[in-house]
């Protein structure tokens, strides 16, 4: 009979969970899920040694463990701090953490432009989400920002260092997925930048994954760049029998009609890929016939990408009439009497693909 | 006259050479430790002595040594941190330059205690001439049977290697030092694991400062208990202080931590007072990273007692009314000195030395520097003072290594104690500019990052 594993009990924002020893606070929080999961810009569970650099995942350890209940003196990086039995952690319940995170966001945005309207990462950028959640509407930084020209790292990947937040994820990816060191961080301090060794290009057959791991729009796919906004595309899960033994061949196709605009690895709710894919799948297989489509990709409803991708929804039960003893609520104004845009008779979840003005012009539809 | 344990033989001519050092009682402690004491006994003496790390943090050395993991078949390392780069601190340079054999003897006893057979001296790149002195001393020690195989027939082997750093301040941080020693970029590692468990080449490692390791020699010579009698409270033994700034007699002094700050600044035995009879304005007592204190708080503690030159007294009341002993880099400012310019100078240093690994330090130090540059150059706004305060709070405690704190504390302390001076710069921009002598070097000297061609 196998020996029963001792689990550590950790409480994060007053919610307890039992996890295996060696689990980090971040991963324990991910097991609980929801709002208490700290954000992470540099940690990537699939990359060894990543994390600890961006400082967005800082949390407060208010109780070290059952054995040593003293709190930790400073905020700690949840992605690199392992749990202890009886540990108590405050994330969103700690004003200190929220304040520190706001500070980190402000600092990350000192040099990173908020140019989402033209950035190819808009809609799937973690820094964009973070700045909406923790940022302020204006920066206090009044100095010249650092800017760089765009650089082609090979024929398929473009680096725009201006947007880079030096999370090191792409460096870890290149180091761990490819057979030779492709690129790294050059320079020190504020002068640090991502670069290749004496202008060599990134040409390894797995190097395309640096695009997927980039949390911002610093590394982009040249075969997709500016061809579409991600929220106009329909993500579908697809697979093919890839000849590369290291590639799982399971991808997400970003389609509009029958046209495949982009191929990426499948990402989970934390924006991390489930398995890395090869460059052939990513860059060369852009025909629908190359793929076996499995079905629509399940995208979080809160994501901007889910906009216009209607799935059958269960309408919530109206409770107001019950509460008011059957009386209907008194409306101050019915929007439909003054606007023809929003028609309650049209069920958006019944429309295939993005809604179009034609859908609203159909006869008989009110 | 305070008791001297480290520099007691410094005045002897030729003491840097083995023969003179040996003739004057050198290597007696090593002989005693290796021939008549077990490693546990040596460790016990170091614990009894209450010796605190002299690099700045002041962590008990014996306790630090006792943390070292002892897995079977895995080598252990001792690394001597000679990357003395803190502005205002130059005491280790003095020790290495004039008493290299004292350091080697300290390394020998410490390595024996820790069970390390390979020891590294990681020395600051700018100390260009000192590695040669150390190499020469190491060769002499080896020739006389104090290094190499089977030292003095005790069966203990030790090799000491001198490694020059590239001149990066961050490499004084123990994990960045280890990375650099391994031939990598000097970026600090995230802790845990601590070096005592996984340090150099993933093996248990102890990193100690030069002065700390040198202090092990008198501890063994006179005994831990006797050593602990010198000083006061938890500030035991003697401490080297490198004094500089507006004082009549800058230099390296050995004190026994029972003298007052006032005595240290004004007595003829130490700094000899302030030149031209000027008044004392402020002082940074522990190297540039510790908070600055104005004269009134420097001479008197929060409790109204005389401020003493020891860990507890200098820290009395925390940062609101106190500072830190730090590495002992004692920088004195007279009444003519400008705290704003001084703070800018430090901010420039920390910005330049940030490794850039974590965001608050990489971006925040530059931001602070630029705001300070504006204030110094008469372009500041009143809101800039609160902005500076806010930026330093965003950096402090939120970075991977203590460089962020080191950059934040001087700014915080300068605003806390000299806010009126910042306000004067902002309300009198032209006078501030005149006072700044129109120095061109106070324009941002760092090149703006150039776009990749």
Short mmCIF file of N, CA and C in Angstrom, two decimals, chain A residues 51-55 58 74-75 77 80-82 99-100 102-104 106-108 110-111 139-151 161 164-168 185-194 199, chain B residues 167-170 185 187 190 192 351-364 366-367 369-371 374 381 384 386-387 390-391 393-395 397-402 405 446-453:
data_model
loop_
_atom_site.label_atom_id
_atom_site.label_comp_id
_atom_site.label_asym_id
_atom_site.label_seq_id
_atom_site.Cartn_x
_atom_site.Cartn_y
_atom_site.Cartn_z
N UNK A 51 10.20 33.48 -13.22
CA UNK A 51 9.49 34.10 -12.10
C UNK A 51 10.39 34.87 -11.16
N UNK A 52 9.75 35.71 -10.37
CA UNK A 52 10.46 36.47 -9.34
C UNK A 52 10.97 37.82 -9.79
N UNK A 53 10.87 38.12 -11.08
CA UNK A 53 11.51 39.33 -11.58
C UNK A 53 10.57 40.53 -11.69
N UNK A 54 9.35 40.29 -12.15
CA UNK A 54 8.48 41.45 -12.41
C UNK A 54 7.91 42.03 -11.13
N UNK A 55 7.76 41.23 -10.10
CA UNK A 55 7.26 41.61 -8.78
C UNK A 55 5.77 41.93 -8.77
N UNK A 58 3.61 39.80 -5.86
CA UNK A 58 3.95 39.95 -4.43
C UNK A 58 2.72 39.72 -3.55
N UNK A 74 8.86 41.03 4.79
CA UNK A 74 8.61 41.77 3.56
C UNK A 74 7.57 41.03 2.72
N UNK A 75 7.03 41.70 1.73
CA UNK A 75 6.16 41.01 0.77
C UNK A 75 7.06 40.03 -0.01
N UNK A 77 7.56 37.19 -3.36
CA UNK A 77 7.11 36.83 -4.71
C UNK A 77 6.41 35.47 -4.61
N UNK A 80 7.70 32.26 -6.45
CA UNK A 80 8.94 31.58 -6.10
C UNK A 80 9.00 31.18 -4.63
N UNK A 81 7.94 31.47 -3.88
CA UNK A 81 7.96 31.12 -2.46
C UNK A 81 7.09 29.89 -2.24
N UNK A 82 7.69 28.87 -1.69
CA UNK A 82 6.92 27.64 -1.48
C UNK A 82 6.13 27.72 -0.17
N UNK A 99 -1.41 48.02 -2.77
CA UNK A 99 -0.65 49.26 -2.96
C UNK A 99 0.68 48.96 -3.66
N UNK A 100 1.35 47.88 -3.22
CA UNK A 100 2.63 47.52 -3.84
C UNK A 100 2.41 47.14 -5.31
N UNK A 102 0.06 48.17 -7.29
CA UNK A 102 -0.18 49.41 -8.06
C UNK A 102 1.14 50.07 -8.41
N UNK A 103 2.04 50.05 -7.43
CA UNK A 103 3.36 50.64 -7.65
C UNK A 103 4.12 49.91 -8.74
N UNK A 104 4.04 48.58 -8.71
CA UNK A 104 4.76 47.79 -9.72
C UNK A 104 4.17 48.07 -11.11
N UNK A 106 2.66 50.79 -12.10
CA UNK A 106 3.08 52.12 -12.52
C UNK A 106 4.52 52.08 -13.04
N UNK A 107 5.35 51.35 -12.34
CA UNK A 107 6.76 51.26 -12.73
C UNK A 107 6.92 50.50 -14.05
N UNK A 108 6.12 49.44 -14.23
CA UNK A 108 6.19 48.69 -15.49
C UNK A 108 5.75 49.55 -16.67
N UNK A 110 6.28 52.75 -16.96
CA UNK A 110 7.11 53.94 -17.18
C UNK A 110 7.61 53.98 -18.61
N UNK A 111 8.11 52.86 -19.06
CA UNK A 111 8.67 52.84 -20.40
C UNK A 111 7.81 52.07 -21.39
N UNK A 139 -0.02 58.81 -16.05
CA UNK A 139 1.27 58.50 -15.44
C UNK A 139 1.87 59.76 -14.81
N UNK A 140 2.70 59.55 -13.81
CA UNK A 140 3.38 60.69 -13.19
C UNK A 140 4.78 60.85 -13.75
N UNK A 141 5.11 59.98 -14.69
CA UNK A 141 6.47 60.01 -15.27
C UNK A 141 6.50 61.06 -16.38
N UNK A 142 7.38 62.03 -16.22
CA UNK A 142 7.38 63.17 -17.15
C UNK A 142 8.61 63.19 -18.05
N UNK A 143 9.32 62.10 -18.09
CA UNK A 143 10.59 62.13 -18.82
C UNK A 143 10.48 61.35 -20.14
N UNK A 144 11.50 61.53 -20.93
CA UNK A 144 11.52 60.87 -22.23
C UNK A 144 11.57 59.35 -22.03
N UNK A 145 10.74 58.68 -22.75
CA UNK A 145 10.74 57.21 -22.62
C UNK A 145 11.78 56.61 -23.57
N UNK A 146 12.19 55.42 -23.22
CA UNK A 146 13.17 54.81 -24.10
C UNK A 146 12.46 54.17 -25.29
N UNK A 147 13.01 54.37 -26.45
CA UNK A 147 12.40 53.81 -27.66
C UNK A 147 13.46 53.08 -28.49
N UNK A 148 13.02 52.14 -29.23
CA UNK A 148 13.92 51.35 -30.07
C UNK A 148 13.27 51.16 -31.44
N UNK A 149 14.09 50.93 -32.42
CA UNK A 149 13.54 50.53 -33.72
C UNK A 149 13.15 49.07 -33.64
N UNK A 150 12.25 48.70 -34.51
CA UNK A 150 11.86 47.28 -34.54
C UNK A 150 12.98 46.47 -35.20
N UNK A 151 13.12 45.25 -34.73
CA UNK A 151 14.18 44.38 -35.28
C UNK A 151 13.54 43.07 -35.72
N UNK A 161 11.48 46.24 -29.02
CA UNK A 161 12.02 46.35 -27.67
C UNK A 161 11.34 47.44 -26.85
N UNK A 164 9.02 45.91 -24.52
CA UNK A 164 9.50 44.80 -23.68
C UNK A 164 9.55 45.21 -22.21
N UNK A 165 9.12 44.32 -21.34
CA UNK A 165 9.20 44.59 -19.90
C UNK A 165 10.26 43.70 -19.23
N UNK A 166 11.11 43.11 -20.03
CA UNK A 166 12.24 42.29 -19.54
C UNK A 166 11.82 41.22 -18.54
N UNK A 167 10.84 40.45 -18.95
CA UNK A 167 10.36 39.39 -18.06
C UNK A 167 11.23 38.14 -18.16
N UNK A 168 12.08 38.06 -19.15
CA UNK A 168 13.03 36.96 -19.39
C UNK A 168 12.34 35.67 -19.87
N UNK A 185 19.64 38.68 -22.52
CA UNK A 185 19.51 40.07 -22.11
C UNK A 185 20.89 40.71 -22.19
N UNK A 186 20.98 41.77 -22.95
CA UNK A 186 22.23 42.50 -23.09
C UNK A 186 22.15 43.78 -22.26
N UNK A 187 23.26 44.26 -21.80
CA UNK A 187 23.27 45.50 -21.03
C UNK A 187 22.78 45.29 -19.61
N UNK A 188 22.87 46.36 -18.83
CA UNK A 188 22.56 46.23 -17.42
C UNK A 188 21.59 47.34 -17.01
N UNK A 189 20.84 47.10 -15.95
CA UNK A 189 19.94 48.11 -15.40
C UNK A 189 18.95 48.58 -16.43
N UNK A 190 18.79 49.90 -16.49
CA UNK A 190 17.81 50.49 -17.40
C UNK A 190 18.22 50.29 -18.86
N UNK A 191 19.48 49.96 -19.07
CA UNK A 191 19.96 49.79 -20.44
C UNK A 191 19.82 48.35 -20.92
N UNK A 192 19.27 47.51 -20.08
CA UNK A 192 19.12 46.11 -20.47
C UNK A 192 18.14 45.98 -21.62
N UNK A 193 18.43 45.09 -22.53
CA UNK A 193 17.53 44.85 -23.64
C UNK A 193 17.69 43.41 -24.13
N UNK A 194 16.63 42.94 -24.77
CA UNK A 194 16.68 41.62 -25.36
C UNK A 194 17.40 41.71 -26.71
N UNK A 199 23.59 39.99 -33.91
CA UNK A 199 22.60 40.06 -34.99
C UNK A 199 22.27 38.72 -35.64
N UNK B 167 33.84 44.82 -11.62
CA UNK B 167 33.60 46.20 -11.19
C UNK B 167 32.13 46.55 -11.11
N UNK B 168 31.32 45.59 -10.74
CA UNK B 168 29.88 45.86 -10.60
C UNK B 168 29.51 45.85 -9.12
N UNK B 169 28.86 46.89 -8.68
CA UNK B 169 28.48 47.02 -7.27
C UNK B 169 27.60 45.85 -6.83
N UNK B 170 26.73 45.42 -7.71
CA UNK B 170 25.76 44.38 -7.35
C UNK B 170 26.46 43.07 -7.00
N UNK B 185 26.43 36.20 -15.51
CA UNK B 185 26.05 37.59 -15.26
C UNK B 185 25.81 37.77 -13.76
N UNK B 187 23.77 38.65 -11.60
CA UNK B 187 22.40 38.94 -11.16
C UNK B 187 22.12 38.21 -9.85
N UNK B 190 17.17 34.49 -6.42
CA UNK B 190 16.07 34.55 -5.47
C UNK B 190 16.33 33.58 -4.34
N UNK B 192 14.65 31.71 -0.81
CA UNK B 192 15.50 30.52 -0.82
C UNK B 192 15.59 29.90 -2.21
N UNK B 351 21.29 53.97 -9.57
CA UNK B 351 20.67 53.77 -10.88
C UNK B 351 21.65 53.09 -11.83
N UNK B 352 22.87 53.58 -11.79
CA UNK B 352 23.88 53.03 -12.68
C UNK B 352 24.22 51.58 -12.34
N UNK B 353 24.12 51.24 -11.05
CA UNK B 353 24.55 49.92 -10.61
C UNK B 353 23.43 48.88 -10.54
N UNK B 354 22.20 49.30 -10.80
CA UNK B 354 21.10 48.33 -10.77
C UNK B 354 21.33 47.26 -11.84
N UNK B 355 21.10 46.02 -11.49
CA UNK B 355 21.34 44.95 -12.48
C UNK B 355 20.22 44.91 -13.51
N UNK B 356 19.07 45.42 -13.16
CA UNK B 356 17.96 45.48 -14.13
C UNK B 356 17.11 44.24 -14.17
N UNK B 357 17.33 43.36 -13.22
CA UNK B 357 16.58 42.10 -13.26
C UNK B 357 15.10 42.30 -12.85
N UNK B 358 14.88 43.05 -11.79
CA UNK B 358 13.49 43.22 -11.36
C UNK B 358 13.02 44.66 -11.62
N UNK B 359 11.74 44.77 -11.92
CA UNK B 359 11.22 46.04 -12.43
C UNK B 359 11.32 47.23 -11.47
N UNK B 360 10.98 47.11 -10.18
CA UNK B 360 11.02 48.32 -9.35
C UNK B 360 12.40 48.96 -9.30
N UNK B 361 13.43 48.14 -9.23
CA UNK B 361 14.79 48.67 -9.15
C UNK B 361 15.23 49.21 -10.51
N UNK B 362 14.98 48.43 -11.54
CA UNK B 362 15.42 48.82 -12.89
C UNK B 362 14.83 50.17 -13.29
N UNK B 363 13.53 50.32 -13.13
CA UNK B 363 12.86 51.53 -13.60
C UNK B 363 12.81 52.61 -12.52
N UNK B 364 12.61 52.18 -11.27
CA UNK B 364 12.40 53.16 -10.20
C UNK B 364 13.62 53.99 -9.88
N UNK B 366 16.00 54.95 -11.84
CA UNK B 366 16.18 55.96 -12.89
C UNK B 366 15.19 57.11 -12.72
N UNK B 367 13.98 56.76 -12.33
CA UNK B 367 12.95 57.76 -12.13
C UNK B 367 13.35 58.71 -10.99
N UNK B 369 16.31 59.32 -9.91
CA UNK B 369 17.46 60.12 -10.31
C UNK B 369 17.03 61.32 -11.15
N UNK B 370 16.10 61.08 -12.06
CA UNK B 370 15.69 62.16 -12.96
C UNK B 370 14.93 63.26 -12.21
N UNK B 371 14.09 62.85 -11.26
CA UNK B 371 13.36 63.84 -10.48
C UNK B 371 14.35 64.67 -9.65
N UNK B 374 16.17 67.17 -11.77
CA UNK B 374 15.34 68.36 -12.02
C UNK B 374 15.39 69.31 -10.84
N UNK B 381 9.39 70.80 -9.11
CA UNK B 381 8.09 71.29 -8.65
C UNK B 381 7.92 70.84 -7.20
N UNK B 384 7.17 67.31 -6.62
CA UNK B 384 8.24 66.33 -6.86
C UNK B 384 8.74 65.69 -5.57
N UNK B 386 6.97 64.93 -2.86
CA UNK B 386 6.07 63.82 -2.50
C UNK B 386 6.19 62.67 -3.50
N UNK B 387 6.43 63.05 -4.75
CA UNK B 387 6.61 62.02 -5.78
C UNK B 387 7.84 61.16 -5.45
N UNK B 390 7.14 58.84 -2.72
CA UNK B 390 6.28 57.76 -3.19
C UNK B 390 7.07 56.72 -4.00
N UNK B 391 7.98 57.20 -4.82
CA UNK B 391 8.76 56.27 -5.66
C UNK B 391 9.64 55.39 -4.76
N UNK B 393 9.14 54.49 -1.82
CA UNK B 393 8.31 53.51 -1.10
C UNK B 393 7.94 52.34 -2.00
N UNK B 394 7.80 52.64 -3.29
CA UNK B 394 7.46 51.57 -4.24
C UNK B 394 8.64 50.64 -4.50
N UNK B 395 9.83 51.15 -4.26
CA UNK B 395 11.01 50.31 -4.48
C UNK B 395 11.36 49.51 -3.23
N UNK B 397 11.74 47.24 -0.30
CA UNK B 397 11.13 45.97 0.11
C UNK B 397 10.49 45.18 -1.01
N UNK B 398 10.45 45.74 -2.21
CA UNK B 398 9.76 45.05 -3.30
C UNK B 398 10.71 44.48 -4.34
N UNK B 399 11.99 44.47 -4.04
CA UNK B 399 12.95 44.02 -5.06
C UNK B 399 13.56 42.67 -4.67
N UNK B 400 14.25 42.07 -5.62
CA UNK B 400 14.84 40.75 -5.37
C UNK B 400 15.94 40.84 -4.31
N UNK B 401 16.78 41.86 -4.44
CA UNK B 401 17.92 41.97 -3.52
C UNK B 401 17.90 43.31 -2.81
N UNK B 402 18.80 43.54 -1.87
CA UNK B 402 18.74 44.80 -1.11
C UNK B 402 19.20 46.05 -1.85
N UNK B 405 16.53 48.60 -1.68
CA UNK B 405 16.47 49.29 -0.39
C UNK B 405 17.60 50.30 -0.27
N UNK B 446 24.41 59.73 -18.24
CA UNK B 446 24.23 58.41 -18.83
C UNK B 446 23.65 58.54 -20.23
N UNK B 447 24.18 57.82 -21.16
CA UNK B 447 23.64 57.92 -22.52
C UNK B 447 22.21 57.40 -22.56
N UNK B 448 21.41 58.07 -23.34
CA UNK B 448 20.04 57.59 -23.53
C UNK B 448 20.14 56.30 -24.33
N UNK B 449 19.38 55.26 -23.97
CA UNK B 449 19.48 54.01 -24.73
C UNK B 449 19.31 54.26 -26.23
N UNK B 450 20.23 53.75 -26.97
CA UNK B 450 20.17 53.98 -28.41
C UNK B 450 19.36 52.91 -29.09
N UNK B 451 18.56 53.32 -30.06
CA UNK B 451 17.81 52.29 -30.79
C UNK B 451 18.75 51.35 -31.52
N UNK B 452 18.33 50.13 -31.66
CA UNK B 452 19.15 49.15 -32.37
C UNK B 452 19.14 49.51 -33.85
N UNK B 453 20.32 49.54 -34.44
CA UNK B 453 20.40 49.96 -35.85
C UNK B 453 19.77 48.90 -36.75
#
